[in-house]
Short mmCIF file of C-alpha atoms in Angstrom, two decimals:
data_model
loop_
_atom_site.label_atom_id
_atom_site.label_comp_id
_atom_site.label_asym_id
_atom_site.label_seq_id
_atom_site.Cartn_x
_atom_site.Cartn_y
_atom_site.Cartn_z
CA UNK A 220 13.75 -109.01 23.34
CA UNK A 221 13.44 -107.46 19.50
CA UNK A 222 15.54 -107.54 17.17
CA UNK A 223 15.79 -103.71 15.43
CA UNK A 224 15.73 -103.12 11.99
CA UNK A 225 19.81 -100.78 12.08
CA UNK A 226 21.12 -102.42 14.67
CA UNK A 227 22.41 -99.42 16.11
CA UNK A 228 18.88 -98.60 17.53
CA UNK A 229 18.52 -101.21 19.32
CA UNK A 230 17.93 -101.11 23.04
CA UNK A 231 21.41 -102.07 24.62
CA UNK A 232 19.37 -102.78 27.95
CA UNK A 233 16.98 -105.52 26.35
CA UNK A 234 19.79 -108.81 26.79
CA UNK A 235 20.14 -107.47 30.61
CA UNK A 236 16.26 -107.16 30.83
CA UNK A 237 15.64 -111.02 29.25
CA UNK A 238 18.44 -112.30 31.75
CA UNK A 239 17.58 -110.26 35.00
CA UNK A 240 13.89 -109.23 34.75
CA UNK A 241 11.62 -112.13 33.06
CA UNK A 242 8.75 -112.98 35.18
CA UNK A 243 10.17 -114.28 38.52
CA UNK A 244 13.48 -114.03 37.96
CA UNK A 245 14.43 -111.46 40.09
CA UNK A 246 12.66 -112.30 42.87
CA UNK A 247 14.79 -114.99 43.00
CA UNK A 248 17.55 -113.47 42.93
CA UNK A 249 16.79 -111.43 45.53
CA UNK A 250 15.53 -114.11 47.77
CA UNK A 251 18.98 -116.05 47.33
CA UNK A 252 20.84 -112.95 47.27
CA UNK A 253 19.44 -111.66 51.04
CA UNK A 254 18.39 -115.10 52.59
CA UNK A 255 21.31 -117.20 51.02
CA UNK A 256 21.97 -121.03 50.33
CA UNK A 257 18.71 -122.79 49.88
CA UNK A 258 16.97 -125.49 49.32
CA UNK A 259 14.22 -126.05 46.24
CA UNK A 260 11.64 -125.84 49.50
CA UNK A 261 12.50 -123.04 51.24
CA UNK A 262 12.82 -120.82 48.15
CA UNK A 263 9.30 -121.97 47.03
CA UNK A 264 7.98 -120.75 50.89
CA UNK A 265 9.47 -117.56 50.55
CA UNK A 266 7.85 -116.89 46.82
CA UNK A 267 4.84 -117.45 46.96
CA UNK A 268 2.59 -118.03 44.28
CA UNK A 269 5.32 -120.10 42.43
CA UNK A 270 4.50 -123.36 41.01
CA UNK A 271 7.15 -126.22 41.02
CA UNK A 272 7.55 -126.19 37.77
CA UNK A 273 8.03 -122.65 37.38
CA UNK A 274 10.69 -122.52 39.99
CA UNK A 275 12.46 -125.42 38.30
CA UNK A 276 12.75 -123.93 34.74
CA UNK A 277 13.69 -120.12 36.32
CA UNK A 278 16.57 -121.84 38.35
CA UNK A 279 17.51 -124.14 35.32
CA UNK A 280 18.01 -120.53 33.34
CA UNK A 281 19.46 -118.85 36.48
CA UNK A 282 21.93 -121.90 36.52
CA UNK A 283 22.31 -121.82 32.72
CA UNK A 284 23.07 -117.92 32.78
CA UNK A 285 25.70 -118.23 35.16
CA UNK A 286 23.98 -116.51 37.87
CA UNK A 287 22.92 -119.13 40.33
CA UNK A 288 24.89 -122.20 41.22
CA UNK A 289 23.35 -125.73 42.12
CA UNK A 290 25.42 -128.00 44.82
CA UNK A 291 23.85 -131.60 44.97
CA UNK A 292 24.75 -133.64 48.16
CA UNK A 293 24.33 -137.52 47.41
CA UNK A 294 22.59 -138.26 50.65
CA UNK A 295 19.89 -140.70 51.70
CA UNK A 296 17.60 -138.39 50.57
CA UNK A 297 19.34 -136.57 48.55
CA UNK A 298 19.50 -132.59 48.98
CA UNK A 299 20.24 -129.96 46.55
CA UNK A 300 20.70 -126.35 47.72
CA UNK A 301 21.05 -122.88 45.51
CA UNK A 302 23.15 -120.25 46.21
CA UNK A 303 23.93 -117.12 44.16
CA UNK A 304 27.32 -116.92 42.29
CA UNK A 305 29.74 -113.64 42.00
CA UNK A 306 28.44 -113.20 39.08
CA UNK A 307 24.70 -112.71 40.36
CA UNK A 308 26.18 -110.97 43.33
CA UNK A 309 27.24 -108.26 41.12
CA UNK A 310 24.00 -107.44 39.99
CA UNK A 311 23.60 -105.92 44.16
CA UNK A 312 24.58 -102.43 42.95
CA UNK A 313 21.93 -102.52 40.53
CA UNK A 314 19.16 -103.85 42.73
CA UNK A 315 20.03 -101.10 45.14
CA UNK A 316 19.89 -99.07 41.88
CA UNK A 317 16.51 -99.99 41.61
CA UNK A 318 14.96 -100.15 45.32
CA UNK A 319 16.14 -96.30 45.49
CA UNK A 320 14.49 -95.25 42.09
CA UNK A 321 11.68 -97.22 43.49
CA UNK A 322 11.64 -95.18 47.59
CA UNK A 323 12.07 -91.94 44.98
CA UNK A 324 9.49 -92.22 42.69
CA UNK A 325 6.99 -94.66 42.83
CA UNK A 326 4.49 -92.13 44.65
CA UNK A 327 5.01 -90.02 41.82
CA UNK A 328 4.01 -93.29 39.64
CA UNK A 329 0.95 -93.98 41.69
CA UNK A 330 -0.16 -90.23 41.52
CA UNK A 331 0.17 -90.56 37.86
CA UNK A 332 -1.81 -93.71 37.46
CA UNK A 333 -4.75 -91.70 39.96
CA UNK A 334 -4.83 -88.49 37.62
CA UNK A 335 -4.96 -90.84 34.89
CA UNK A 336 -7.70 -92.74 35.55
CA UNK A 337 -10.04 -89.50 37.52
CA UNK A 338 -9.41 -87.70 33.94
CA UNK A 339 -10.72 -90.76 32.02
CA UNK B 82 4.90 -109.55 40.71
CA UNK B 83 4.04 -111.67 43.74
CA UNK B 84 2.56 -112.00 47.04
CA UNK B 85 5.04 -113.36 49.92
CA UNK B 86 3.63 -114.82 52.81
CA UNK B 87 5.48 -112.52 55.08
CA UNK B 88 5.23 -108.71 53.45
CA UNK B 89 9.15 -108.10 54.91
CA UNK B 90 10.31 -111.09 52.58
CA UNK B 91 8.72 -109.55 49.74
CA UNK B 92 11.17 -108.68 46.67
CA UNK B 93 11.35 -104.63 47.12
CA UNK B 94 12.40 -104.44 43.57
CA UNK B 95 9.37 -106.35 42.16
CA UNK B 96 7.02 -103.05 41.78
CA UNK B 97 9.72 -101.21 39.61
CA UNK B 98 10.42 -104.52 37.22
CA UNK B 99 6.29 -104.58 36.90
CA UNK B 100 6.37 -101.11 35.32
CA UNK B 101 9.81 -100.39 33.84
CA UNK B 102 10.64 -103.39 32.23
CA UNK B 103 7.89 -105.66 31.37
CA UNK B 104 8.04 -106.38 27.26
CA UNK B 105 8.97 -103.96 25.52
CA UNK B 106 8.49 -101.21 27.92
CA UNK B 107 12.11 -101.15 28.02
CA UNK B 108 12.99 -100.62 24.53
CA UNK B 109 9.88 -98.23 24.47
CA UNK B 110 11.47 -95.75 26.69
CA UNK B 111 14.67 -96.01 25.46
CA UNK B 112 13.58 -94.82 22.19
CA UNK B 113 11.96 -91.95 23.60
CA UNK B 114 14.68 -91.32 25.71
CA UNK B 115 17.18 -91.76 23.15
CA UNK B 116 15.33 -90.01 20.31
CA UNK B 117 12.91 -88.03 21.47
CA UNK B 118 9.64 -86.56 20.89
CA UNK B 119 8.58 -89.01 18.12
CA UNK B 120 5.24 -90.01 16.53
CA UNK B 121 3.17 -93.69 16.34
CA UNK B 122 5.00 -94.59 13.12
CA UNK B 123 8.36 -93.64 14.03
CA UNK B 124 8.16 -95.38 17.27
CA UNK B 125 6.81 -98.42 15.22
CA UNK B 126 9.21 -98.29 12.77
CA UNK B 127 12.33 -98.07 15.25
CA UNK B 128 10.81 -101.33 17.65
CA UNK B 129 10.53 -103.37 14.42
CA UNK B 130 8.39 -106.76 15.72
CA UNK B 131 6.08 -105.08 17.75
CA UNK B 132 2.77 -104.78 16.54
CA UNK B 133 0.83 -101.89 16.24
CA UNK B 134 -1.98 -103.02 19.23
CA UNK B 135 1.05 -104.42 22.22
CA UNK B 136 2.81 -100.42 20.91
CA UNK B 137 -0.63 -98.98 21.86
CA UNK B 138 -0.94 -100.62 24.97
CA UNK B 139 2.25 -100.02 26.10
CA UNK B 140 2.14 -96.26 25.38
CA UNK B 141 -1.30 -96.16 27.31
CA UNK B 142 0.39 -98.30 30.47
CA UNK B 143 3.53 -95.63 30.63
CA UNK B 144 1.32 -92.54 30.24
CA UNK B 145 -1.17 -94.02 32.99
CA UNK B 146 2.17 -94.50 35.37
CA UNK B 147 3.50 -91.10 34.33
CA UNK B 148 6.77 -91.89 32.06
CA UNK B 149 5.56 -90.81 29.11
CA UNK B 150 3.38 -87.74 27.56
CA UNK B 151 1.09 -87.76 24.76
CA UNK B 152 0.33 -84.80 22.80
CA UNK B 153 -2.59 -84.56 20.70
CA UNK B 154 -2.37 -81.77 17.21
CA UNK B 155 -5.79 -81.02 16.23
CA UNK B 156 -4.94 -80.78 12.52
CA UNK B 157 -5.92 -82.67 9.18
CA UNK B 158 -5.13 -85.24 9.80
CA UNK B 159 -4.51 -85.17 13.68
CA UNK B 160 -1.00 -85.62 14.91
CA UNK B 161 -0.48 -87.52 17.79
CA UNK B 162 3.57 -87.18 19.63
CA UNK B 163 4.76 -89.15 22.24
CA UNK B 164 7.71 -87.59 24.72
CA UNK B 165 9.18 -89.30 27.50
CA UNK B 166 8.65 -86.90 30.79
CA UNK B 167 10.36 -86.00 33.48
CA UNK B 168 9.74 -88.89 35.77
CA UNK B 169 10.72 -91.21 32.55
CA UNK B 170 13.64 -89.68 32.20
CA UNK B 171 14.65 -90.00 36.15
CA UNK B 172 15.14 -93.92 34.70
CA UNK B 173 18.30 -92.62 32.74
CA UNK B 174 21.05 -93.13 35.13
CA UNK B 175 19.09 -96.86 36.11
CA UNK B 176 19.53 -97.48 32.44
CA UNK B 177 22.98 -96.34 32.06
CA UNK B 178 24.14 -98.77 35.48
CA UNK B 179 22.48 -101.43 32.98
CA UNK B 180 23.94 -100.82 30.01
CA UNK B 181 27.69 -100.66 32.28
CA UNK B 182 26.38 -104.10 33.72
CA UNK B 183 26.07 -105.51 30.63
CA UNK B 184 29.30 -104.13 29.02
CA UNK B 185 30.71 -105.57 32.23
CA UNK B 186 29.41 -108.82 32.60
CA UNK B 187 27.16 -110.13 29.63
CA UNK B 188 30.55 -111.86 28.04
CA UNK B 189 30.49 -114.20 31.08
CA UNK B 190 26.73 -114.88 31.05
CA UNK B 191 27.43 -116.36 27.25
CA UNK B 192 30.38 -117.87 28.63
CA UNK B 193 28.71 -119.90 30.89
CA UNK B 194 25.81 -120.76 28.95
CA UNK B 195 28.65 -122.67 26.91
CA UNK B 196 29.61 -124.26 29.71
CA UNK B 197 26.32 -125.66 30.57
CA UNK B 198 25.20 -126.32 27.18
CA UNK B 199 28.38 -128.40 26.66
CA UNK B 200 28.51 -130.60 29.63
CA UNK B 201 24.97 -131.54 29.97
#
């Protein structure tokens, strides 16, 4: 994500953030992580707003990173499915992490955002 | 993030990645976090590659959602401090279950980015 000028500074979080948070990514992983094995189709119903090729280069990465695991059946036609790996499993915790910081605060986030914007 | 066609299929974690770690917010509030009340040039100085307008607009986006302060010194010349607040700082332990992820796990994301990148 940046590269710091004494290393020490730099955000330890920022390789986790580029793996598990770029644009789409973790929607993803959610989808495969609470829905399951699935194919290129169904994942595309369930997000919405994804294009094709989007969803092909985010599960090429997710693949790539470890996270996501691609099982191709040589059928007449053929039929690949994606499921999440133990490795993207153990990222659960820290959704969970996340959905409660999320039930906690983000009223306090849209209050913010109103004061903000009256005081302008 | 995204729009599902069914609001219960929605990612639940999407909302928090929009306003905690989009690029470089992260880094951003670990610095405050980390270092404290800090001015422009500091902060600019410590994310080394981010220019001076994306540091601006990121300090305006995380004092509109409430994660960060701004205090303004009438002197000559003004002073202008940035502080991460209370609600920023409720991120710490989310950051901390990050940072353990990534001590945990970020060997076998490389690991099998070898993998793939050798037997394609």
């Amino acid at each position: 994500m940046q590269k710091s000028v004494d290393p020490e500074l730099a955000c330890p979080v920022a390789p986790v953030v580029d793996i598990v948070f770029s644009r789409w990514t973790t929607p993803i992983l959610w989808a495969l992580h609470e829905f399951g094995r699935q194919r290129f189709v169904e994942l595309e119903r369930r997000l919405a707003g994804i294009t094709p090729k989007v969803l092909t280069q985010r599960l090429r990465q997710l693949e790539r990173d470890g996270l996501v695991s691609r099982t191709y059946h040589a059928e007449v036609p053929p039929r690949v499915e994606y499921e999440i790996t133990d490795l993207g499993a153990s990222l659960g915790p820290l959704f969970a992490h996340l959905s409660n910081w999320a039930d906690a605060h983000l009223g306090e986030v849209e209050q913010a955002r109103h004061s903000y914007d009256v005081g302008r």
